[in-house]
Tab-separated table of C-alpha atoms in Angstrom:
chain	number	residue	atom	x	y	z
A	1	UNK	CA	-28.268	-15.607	23.834
A	2	UNK	CA	-25.399	-17.524	22.660
A	3	UNK	CA	-27.039	-20.891	20.990
A	4	UNK	CA	-26.029	-23.767	19.346
A	5	UNK	CA	-26.168	-26.619	17.011
A	6	UNK	CA	-27.130	-30.100	17.226
A	7	UNK	CA	-23.664	-31.967	15.212
A	8	UNK	CA	-26.026	-34.706	14.091
A	9	UNK	CA	-28.958	-33.114	12.881
A	10	UNK	CA	-27.445	-30.073	12.517
A	11	UNK	CA	-31.524	-28.358	14.120
A	12	UNK	CA	-31.476	-26.255	17.608
A	13	UNK	CA	-30.146	-27.506	20.910
A	14	UNK	CA	-31.150	-26.070	23.649
A	15	UNK	CA	-29.430	-25.496	27.535
A	16	UNK	CA	-29.701	-29.215	29.428
A	17	UNK	CA	-28.423	-28.158	32.579
A	18	UNK	CA	-23.921	-28.821	33.708
A	19	UNK	CA	-21.632	-31.905	33.692
A	20	UNK	CA	-20.190	-33.426	37.145
A	21	UNK	CA	-17.253	-30.948	36.271
A	22	UNK	CA	-19.584	-27.841	35.468
A	23	UNK	CA	-19.655	-27.102	31.511
A	24	UNK	CA	-23.146	-26.725	29.976
A	25	UNK	CA	-24.122	-28.936	28.853
A	26	UNK	CA	-27.003	-29.384	25.141
A	27	UNK	CA	-30.055	-31.205	24.024
A	28	UNK	CA	-30.794	-31.127	20.738
A	29	UNK	CA	-34.993	-30.397	20.557
A	30	UNK	CA	-35.525	-31.878	17.919
A	31	UNK	CA	-33.462	-35.639	17.607
A	32	UNK	CA	-31.899	-35.988	21.517
A	33	UNK	CA	-29.212	-36.197	21.286
A	34	UNK	CA	-26.948	-33.890	24.042
A	35	UNK	CA	-23.083	-32.649	24.677
A	36	UNK	CA	-21.235	-29.894	25.738
A	37	UNK	CA	-19.802	-26.839	23.792
A	38	UNK	CA	-15.902	-27.650	23.274
A	39	UNK	CA	-13.806	-24.579	22.602
A	40	UNK	CA	-10.595	-25.995	20.760
A	41	UNK	CA	-7.411	-23.857	20.884
A	42	UNK	CA	-5.327	-23.166	18.292
A	43	UNK	CA	-1.968	-24.845	19.936
A	44	UNK	CA	0.310	-23.282	17.315
A	45	UNK	CA	-0.996	-20.136	18.241
A	46	UNK	CA	0.029	-20.530	21.649
A	47	UNK	CA	3.418	-21.775	21.105
A	48	UNK	CA	4.102	-18.420	18.371
A	49	UNK	CA	3.007	-15.840	21.335
A	50	UNK	CA	5.600	-18.542	23.694
A	51	UNK	CA	7.834	-18.115	20.775
A	52	UNK	CA	7.992	-14.644	20.156
A	53	UNK	CA	6.994	-13.509	24.095
A	54	UNK	CA	10.645	-14.892	24.199
A	55	UNK	CA	12.603	-13.191	21.397
A	56	UNK	CA	11.605	-9.808	22.105
A	57	UNK	CA	11.776	-10.094	26.163
A	58	UNK	CA	15.242	-9.862	28.084
A	59	UNK	CA	14.034	-13.945	28.665
A	60	UNK	CA	15.880	-16.842	28.427
A	61	UNK	CA	14.447	-19.967	27.131
A	62	UNK	CA	14.351	-21.829	30.704
A	63	UNK	CA	12.800	-18.923	32.205
A	64	UNK	CA	9.554	-19.471	29.773
A	65	UNK	CA	7.705	-22.367	31.749
A	66	UNK	CA	9.757	-24.792	30.184
A	67	UNK	CA	12.600	-26.259	29.659
A	68	UNK	CA	15.032	-24.938	27.295
A	69	UNK	CA	15.306	-28.267	25.113
A	70	UNK	CA	11.583	-28.343	25.462
A	71	UNK	CA	10.824	-24.327	24.091
A	72	UNK	CA	13.251	-25.400	21.131
A	73	UNK	CA	11.821	-28.743	19.828
A	74	UNK	CA	8.203	-26.625	20.325
A	75	UNK	CA	9.502	-23.392	18.697
A	76	UNK	CA	12.157	-23.478	15.917
A	77	UNK	CA	9.755	-23.671	12.871
A	78	UNK	CA	9.027	-20.469	13.737
A	79	UNK	CA	12.288	-19.163	12.999
A	80	UNK	CA	11.186	-20.447	8.782
A	81	UNK	CA	8.192	-17.845	9.010
A	82	UNK	CA	9.562	-13.983	7.243
A	83	UNK	CA	7.433	-11.842	8.297
A	84	UNK	CA	6.085	-9.233	5.458
A	85	UNK	CA	5.885	-5.193	5.874
A	86	UNK	CA	1.884	-4.523	5.305
A	87	UNK	CA	1.421	-2.286	3.055
A	88	UNK	CA	0.272	1.676	4.092
A	89	UNK	CA	-2.171	3.486	2.363
A	90	UNK	CA	-3.128	5.456	5.248
A	91	UNK	CA	-1.470	9.539	4.411
A	92	UNK	CA	0.468	10.193	7.467
A	93	UNK	CA	1.907	14.018	8.493
A	94	UNK	CA	4.935	13.331	9.185
A	95	UNK	CA	6.967	9.648	8.115
A	96	UNK	CA	10.746	9.283	9.422
A	97	UNK	CA	12.725	6.650	8.256
A	98	UNK	CA	16.079	5.129	9.032
A	99	UNK	CA	18.390	2.162	8.424
A	100	UNK	CA	19.763	-0.664	10.702
A	101	UNK	CA	22.747	-2.240	9.155
A	102	UNK	CA	23.292	-6.365	10.543
A	103	UNK	CA	26.535	-7.670	10.910
A	104	UNK	CA	27.120	-4.738	8.261
A	105	UNK	CA	26.442	-7.205	5.783
A	106	UNK	CA	22.492	-5.924	4.763
A	107	UNK	CA	20.255	-3.155	6.299
A	108	UNK	CA	17.008	-3.240	7.294
A	109	UNK	CA	14.995	0.444	5.846
A	110	UNK	CA	12.368	0.912	8.220
A	111	UNK	CA	9.499	4.180	8.372
A	112	UNK	CA	8.055	5.180	11.213
A	113	UNK	CA	4.796	7.355	11.328
A	114	UNK	CA	4.628	10.717	13.408
A	115	UNK	CA	2.901	8.416	16.060
A	116	UNK	CA	5.131	6.702	16.577
A	117	UNK	CA	4.108	3.053	14.637
A	118	UNK	CA	5.972	1.371	12.193
A	119	UNK	CA	4.225	1.111	9.052
A	120	UNK	CA	6.892	-0.433	6.878
A	121	UNK	CA	10.720	-2.165	6.910
A	122	UNK	CA	12.440	-3.564	4.004
A	123	UNK	CA	15.528	-5.287	3.325
A	124	UNK	CA	18.140	-4.462	1.983
A	125	UNK	CA	22.171	-5.445	0.747
A	126	UNK	CA	22.421	-1.479	1.311
A	127	UNK	CA	21.077	2.056	0.935
A	128	UNK	CA	20.108	2.167	-2.483
A	129	UNK	CA	17.691	4.864	-4.542
A	130	UNK	CA	15.961	1.160	-4.958
A	131	UNK	CA	16.144	0.327	-2.286
A	132	UNK	CA	14.194	3.153	-0.328
A	133	UNK	CA	12.255	3.359	-3.669
A	134	UNK	CA	10.521	-0.286	-3.286
A	135	UNK	CA	10.198	0.774	0.652
A	136	UNK	CA	8.325	3.791	0.018
A	137	UNK	CA	6.371	2.244	-3.247
A	138	UNK	CA	4.414	0.685	-0.117
A	139	UNK	CA	3.738	3.694	1.433
A	140	UNK	CA	1.085	6.577	0.996
A	141	UNK	CA	3.640	9.812	0.177
A	142	UNK	CA	3.977	11.930	3.788
A	143	UNK	CA	3.553	15.788	4.242
A	144	UNK	CA	7.439	15.802	5.770
A	145	UNK	CA	9.866	12.574	5.600
A	146	UNK	CA	12.266	13.033	7.930
A	147	UNK	CA	15.348	11.760	7.310
A	148	UNK	CA	18.824	11.220	8.990
A	149	UNK	CA	20.969	12.477	5.148
A	150	UNK	CA	21.342	9.171	4.115
A	151	UNK	CA	22.843	7.899	0.969
A	152	UNK	CA	19.764	7.079	-1.794
A	153	UNK	CA	16.784	8.591	0.559
A	154	UNK	CA	16.946	11.983	-1.441
A	155	UNK	CA	16.926	10.226	-4.792
A	156	UNK	CA	13.728	7.806	-4.127
A	157	UNK	CA	11.713	10.264	-2.784
A	158	UNK	CA	11.717	12.474	-5.808
A	159	UNK	CA	10.510	9.562	-7.833
A	160	UNK	CA	8.637	8.010	-4.811
A	161	UNK	CA	7.411	10.733	-2.819
A	162	UNK	CA	7.463	14.108	-4.927
A	163	UNK	CA	5.878	16.100	-3.099
A	164	UNK	CA	6.358	15.923	0.279
A	165	UNK	CA	8.863	17.996	2.486
A	166	UNK	CA	12.281	16.894	3.435
A	167	UNK	CA	12.818	17.450	7.258
A	168	UNK	CA	16.948	17.201	7.670
A	169	UNK	CA	17.438	15.614	11.045
A	170	UNK	CA	18.825	18.441	12.993
A	171	UNK	CA	21.428	16.911	14.780
A	172	UNK	CA	23.061	14.872	12.055
A	173	UNK	CA	24.382	17.711	10.767
A	174	UNK	CA	26.202	18.645	13.635
A	175	UNK	CA	27.472	15.359	14.293
A	176	UNK	CA	28.461	16.092	10.588
A	177	UNK	CA	30.104	18.845	11.602
A	178	UNK	CA	31.465	17.544	14.637
A	179	UNK	CA	33.387	14.821	13.035
A	180	UNK	CA	35.428	18.058	11.011
A	181	UNK	CA	35.755	19.766	13.529
A	182	UNK	CA	36.465	18.217	16.431
A	183	UNK	CA	35.375	18.662	19.373
A	184	UNK	CA	38.524	20.490	20.214
A	185	UNK	CA	39.216	22.422	17.011
A	186	UNK	CA	42.633	24.015	16.909
A	187	UNK	CA	42.128	27.112	14.263
A	188	UNK	CA	39.839	29.785	15.508
A	189	UNK	CA	38.052	29.007	12.295
A	190	UNK	CA	37.191	25.301	13.524
A	191	UNK	CA	35.798	26.827	16.694
A	192	UNK	CA	33.660	28.985	15.038
A	193	UNK	CA	31.812	26.897	13.049
A	194	UNK	CA	31.667	24.226	15.804
A	195	UNK	CA	29.911	26.785	17.726
A	196	UNK	CA	28.103	27.549	14.385
A	197	UNK	CA	26.677	24.338	14.309
A	198	UNK	CA	26.145	24.251	18.003
A	199	UNK	CA	23.938	26.216	17.778
A	200	UNK	CA	21.789	24.640	14.903
A	201	UNK	CA	20.205	22.751	17.732
A	202	UNK	CA	18.515	25.575	19.415
A	203	UNK	CA	16.997	27.082	16.705
A	204	UNK	CA	13.192	26.702	17.958
A	205	UNK	CA	10.876	29.540	16.165
A	206	UNK	CA	10.358	30.598	13.406
A	207	UNK	CA	10.724	34.465	14.242
A	208	UNK	CA	13.741	35.557	13.299
A	209	UNK	CA	16.098	32.365	14.087
A	210	UNK	CA	17.025	30.309	12.072
A	211	UNK	CA	17.657	33.709	9.423
A	212	UNK	CA	19.793	34.781	12.044
A	213	UNK	CA	21.195	31.399	11.609
A	214	UNK	CA	21.698	31.361	8.079
A	215	UNK	CA	23.377	34.775	8.667
A	216	UNK	CA	26.094	33.448	11.410
A	217	UNK	CA	27.114	30.408	8.928
A	218	UNK	CA	27.366	33.344	5.855
A	219	UNK	CA	29.265	35.040	7.649
A	220	UNK	CA	31.995	32.724	9.017
A	221	UNK	CA	31.990	32.051	5.445
A	222	UNK	CA	32.759	35.433	3.969
A	223	UNK	CA	35.635	36.333	7.184
A	224	UNK	CA	37.278	32.700	6.321
A	225	UNK	CA	36.994	32.181	3.004
A	226	UNK	CA	40.846	33.109	2.598
A	227	UNK	CA	41.753	31.778	4.648
A	228	UNK	CA	40.050	28.503	3.387
A	229	UNK	CA	41.972	28.898	0.145
A	230	UNK	CA	45.100	28.458	1.724
A	231	UNK	CA	47.497	25.470	0.519
A	232	UNK	CA	50.427	23.214	0.790
A	233	UNK	CA	52.134	20.928	-1.389
A	234	UNK	CA	51.975	17.476	0.502
A	235	UNK	CA	54.063	14.962	-1.323
A	236	UNK	CA	54.904	16.214	-3.659
A	237	UNK	CA	50.707	18.077	-4.557
A	238	UNK	CA	49.578	20.904	-3.842
A	239	UNK	CA	46.449	20.637	-1.419
A	240	UNK	CA	44.267	22.328	0.449
A	241	UNK	CA	45.594	23.030	4.191
A	242	UNK	CA	42.015	22.648	5.461
A	243	UNK	CA	40.269	20.338	4.031
A	244	UNK	CA	37.972	18.701	6.469
A	245	UNK	CA	36.594	22.504	7.355
A	246	UNK	CA	36.364	22.797	3.622
A	247	UNK	CA	34.045	19.638	4.081
A	248	UNK	CA	32.285	20.472	6.489
A	249	UNK	CA	31.166	23.809	5.164
A	250	UNK	CA	30.350	22.598	2.174
A	251	UNK	CA	27.925	19.978	3.514
A	252	UNK	CA	26.287	22.825	5.177
A	253	UNK	CA	25.697	25.327	2.376
A	254	UNK	CA	24.134	22.196	0.641
A	255	UNK	CA	21.593	21.741	3.443
A	256	UNK	CA	20.833	25.524	3.461
A	257	UNK	CA	20.913	25.637	-0.921
A	258	UNK	CA	18.535	22.714	-0.533
A	259	UNK	CA	16.367	24.929	2.372
A	260	UNK	CA	15.702	21.458	4.250
A	261	UNK	CA	17.132	22.522	7.916
A	262	UNK	CA	14.334	24.730	8.870
A	263	UNK	CA	11.380	22.764	7.376
A	264	UNK	CA	9.892	22.390	10.920
A	265	UNK	CA	9.573	26.019	11.524
A	266	UNK	CA	7.116	26.208	8.811
A	267	UNK	CA	4.548	27.898	9.743
A	268	UNK	CA	1.642	26.457	7.112
A	269	UNK	CA	3.431	22.524	8.423
A	270	UNK	CA	2.603	22.942	11.588
A	271	UNK	CA	-1.119	23.826	10.781
A	272	UNK	CA	-1.257	19.930	10.560
A	273	UNK	CA	0.688	18.939	13.672
A	274	UNK	CA	4.025	19.496	14.922
A	275	UNK	CA	7.167	18.739	12.684
A	276	UNK	CA	9.895	17.327	14.951
A	277	UNK	CA	13.529	18.411	13.568
A	278	UNK	CA	15.466	15.376	14.419
A	279	UNK	CA	15.091	11.594	13.648
A	280	UNK	CA	14.717	11.087	17.300
A	281	UNK	CA	11.832	9.134	17.539
A	282	UNK	CA	13.090	6.394	15.601
A	283	UNK	CA	17.123	6.336	16.669
A	284	UNK	CA	16.145	6.386	20.218
A	285	UNK	CA	11.841	4.544	19.732
A	286	UNK	CA	12.750	1.980	17.344
A	287	UNK	CA	16.728	0.509	16.129
A	288	UNK	CA	17.427	1.676	20.068
A	289	UNK	CA	15.066	-1.699	20.878
A	290	UNK	CA	16.354	-3.139	18.260
A	291	UNK	CA	19.589	-3.011	18.558
A	292	UNK	CA	18.410	-4.165	22.514
A	293	UNK	CA	16.498	-7.175	20.945
A	294	UNK	CA	19.774	-8.394	18.996
A	295	UNK	CA	22.191	-7.500	22.384
A	296	UNK	CA	19.685	-9.708	24.150
A	297	UNK	CA	20.600	-13.377	22.405
A	298	UNK	CA	23.825	-12.015	20.948
A	299	UNK	CA	25.375	-15.398	18.535
A	300	UNK	CA	21.649	-16.073	16.696
A	301	UNK	CA	23.324	-16.214	12.987
A	302	UNK	CA	22.521	-13.557	9.944
A	303	UNK	CA	19.011	-14.978	8.300
A	304	UNK	CA	17.640	-15.276	12.637
A	305	UNK	CA	18.266	-11.263	13.396
A	306	UNK	CA	17.152	-10.277	10.172
A	307	UNK	CA	13.949	-12.066	11.073
A	308	UNK	CA	14.052	-11.009	14.509
A	309	UNK	CA	14.114	-7.181	13.896
A	310	UNK	CA	11.663	-8.088	11.723
A	311	UNK	CA	9.621	-9.656	14.504
A	312	UNK	CA	9.840	-6.369	16.511
A	313	UNK	CA	8.555	-3.596	13.753
A	314	UNK	CA	5.724	-6.212	14.136
A	315	UNK	CA	4.808	-5.691	17.110
A	316	UNK	CA	4.864	-2.053	16.640
A	317	UNK	CA	2.333	-1.897	14.513
A	318	UNK	CA	-0.344	-0.285	14.962
A	319	UNK	CA	-2.769	-2.990	15.035
A	320	UNK	CA	-0.946	-6.187	15.532
A	321	UNK	CA	-1.383	-9.230	13.451
A	322	UNK	CA	-2.763	-12.184	15.798
A	323	UNK	CA	-0.981	-15.144	15.557
A	324	UNK	CA	-3.782	-17.292	14.026
A	325	UNK	CA	-3.878	-14.548	10.935
A	326	UNK	CA	0.062	-14.678	10.984
A	327	UNK	CA	0.238	-18.526	10.684
A	328	UNK	CA	-2.565	-18.187	8.583
A	329	UNK	CA	-0.846	-15.622	6.112
A	330	UNK	CA	2.983	-14.977	6.239
A	331	UNK	CA	5.294	-16.911	4.352
A	332	UNK	CA	7.683	-19.252	4.668
A	333	UNK	CA	11.422	-19.732	3.695
A	334	UNK	CA	9.742	-22.755	1.308
A	335	UNK	CA	7.235	-20.101	-0.366
A	336	UNK	CA	10.644	-18.446	-1.044
A	337	UNK	CA	12.841	-20.228	-1.782
A	338	UNK	CA	9.821	-22.214	-4.323
A	339	UNK	CA	9.107	-18.019	-5.816
A	340	UNK	CA	13.374	-17.759	-6.225
A	341	UNK	CA	13.590	-21.158	-8.229
A	342	UNK	CA	10.295	-20.211	-10.631
A	343	UNK	CA	12.380	-16.827	-11.213
A	344	UNK	CA	15.288	-19.041	-12.039
A	345	UNK	CA	12.815	-20.898	-14.377
A	346	UNK	CA	11.359	-17.592	-16.373
A	347	UNK	CA	15.185	-16.580	-17.058
A	348	UNK	CA	14.643	-13.833	-14.794
A	349	UNK	CA	16.415	-14.659	-11.560
A	350	UNK	CA	18.332	-11.447	-10.756
A	351	UNK	CA	15.204	-9.165	-10.409
A	352	UNK	CA	13.266	-11.730	-8.402
A	353	UNK	CA	16.562	-12.347	-5.897
A	354	UNK	CA	16.789	-8.253	-5.944
A	355	UNK	CA	12.658	-8.247	-5.608
A	356	UNK	CA	13.487	-10.850	-2.409
A	357	UNK	CA	16.431	-9.023	-1.263
A	358	UNK	CA	15.088	-6.331	-0.112
A	359	UNK	CA	11.960	-6.765	-0.302
A	360	UNK	CA	8.819	-10.127	-0.646
A	361	UNK	CA	6.362	-8.508	-2.131
A	362	UNK	CA	3.168	-10.779	0.096
A	363	UNK	CA	0.645	-9.918	-2.773
A	364	UNK	CA	3.062	-12.518	-5.333
A	365	UNK	CA	2.454	-15.295	-3.080
A	366	UNK	CA	-1.839	-14.384	-2.158
A	367	UNK	CA	-2.138	-12.094	-5.732
A	368	UNK	CA	-5.029	-13.961	-7.846
A	369	UNK	CA	-4.906	-11.251	-10.852
A	370	UNK	CA	-3.402	-12.567	-13.886
A	371	UNK	CA	0.281	-10.151	-13.400
A	372	UNK	CA	1.190	-11.996	-9.851
A	373	UNK	CA	4.361	-14.030	-10.308
A	374	UNK	CA	2.110	-17.364	-9.023
A	375	UNK	CA	0.237	-17.375	-11.593
A	376	UNK	CA	2.518	-17.764	-14.410
């Protein structure tokens, strides 16, 4: 049974009818004081929910139940919040990783679990090994990571997730060949290689399908070896005549050597769950939706676009935090500026700026251990 304590003496109160408005009245059994239970509304949390309801939808500000100017005045302060990626200590069977560029000036690296939940994100200036390592360091090593082969990922994986298997997205491998051959190759070698690359998308079982594909590619390399060695004089320099085909061959040869094309066919890995062959889950399930959010709110400045991406990632967490805890725990621009200034005073400006630009470690604002920046 729900009970109340007297605001005057602290003793137990009992129910005592209702007010004329129909609200429950309570009377203290000790001092006789009478009151009603007034539930406090968290106006800030309600306004944050309103702000996110607009930001992550197709509605305009005027469609949020308030005049557009009133809406902006009530919610503009939420642009100062920096949603921070939580640490993920749960071991996932499959993790997809990919980066989404914003105005070609910065990139948000995103990790997605096989269940379709975002488990981490990271702001960086480029897809470098250091940036990917910063993201991976906050996520428990999965059994398999599915990547598009972007720069820096493999170096970061070897450093942070050395025991994790790699599945190279077969669609991106095909696209890499298509960029070199086009969809209408002019040579028979290009026609054959393009056909082999397309068949890569249809290798669905381990009963010799992968071996057959590898054999067909090896046969192509053997059949056209002399053709690919042909040279010509271009602008006074001797060059290979079919450099684009050679580039496509090098890309596939590298993937074959590394053994990352058919990881999804490994029977031992399949025992713990299916391993996808492509990165479609994050390309279409997250990146595409982020692009829709940014397109619906065109004209935002760069830092607002970054924060919009962060807010979308927050909404895709397995257990998104309620607005009340966000307002209580998440850092703001002022917090980050304070860390920036503190780092400059300590003579470590470059290192801390890189951490801010790549990822703000939330524990630096809350940890009370002697090694945190806040304690210096």
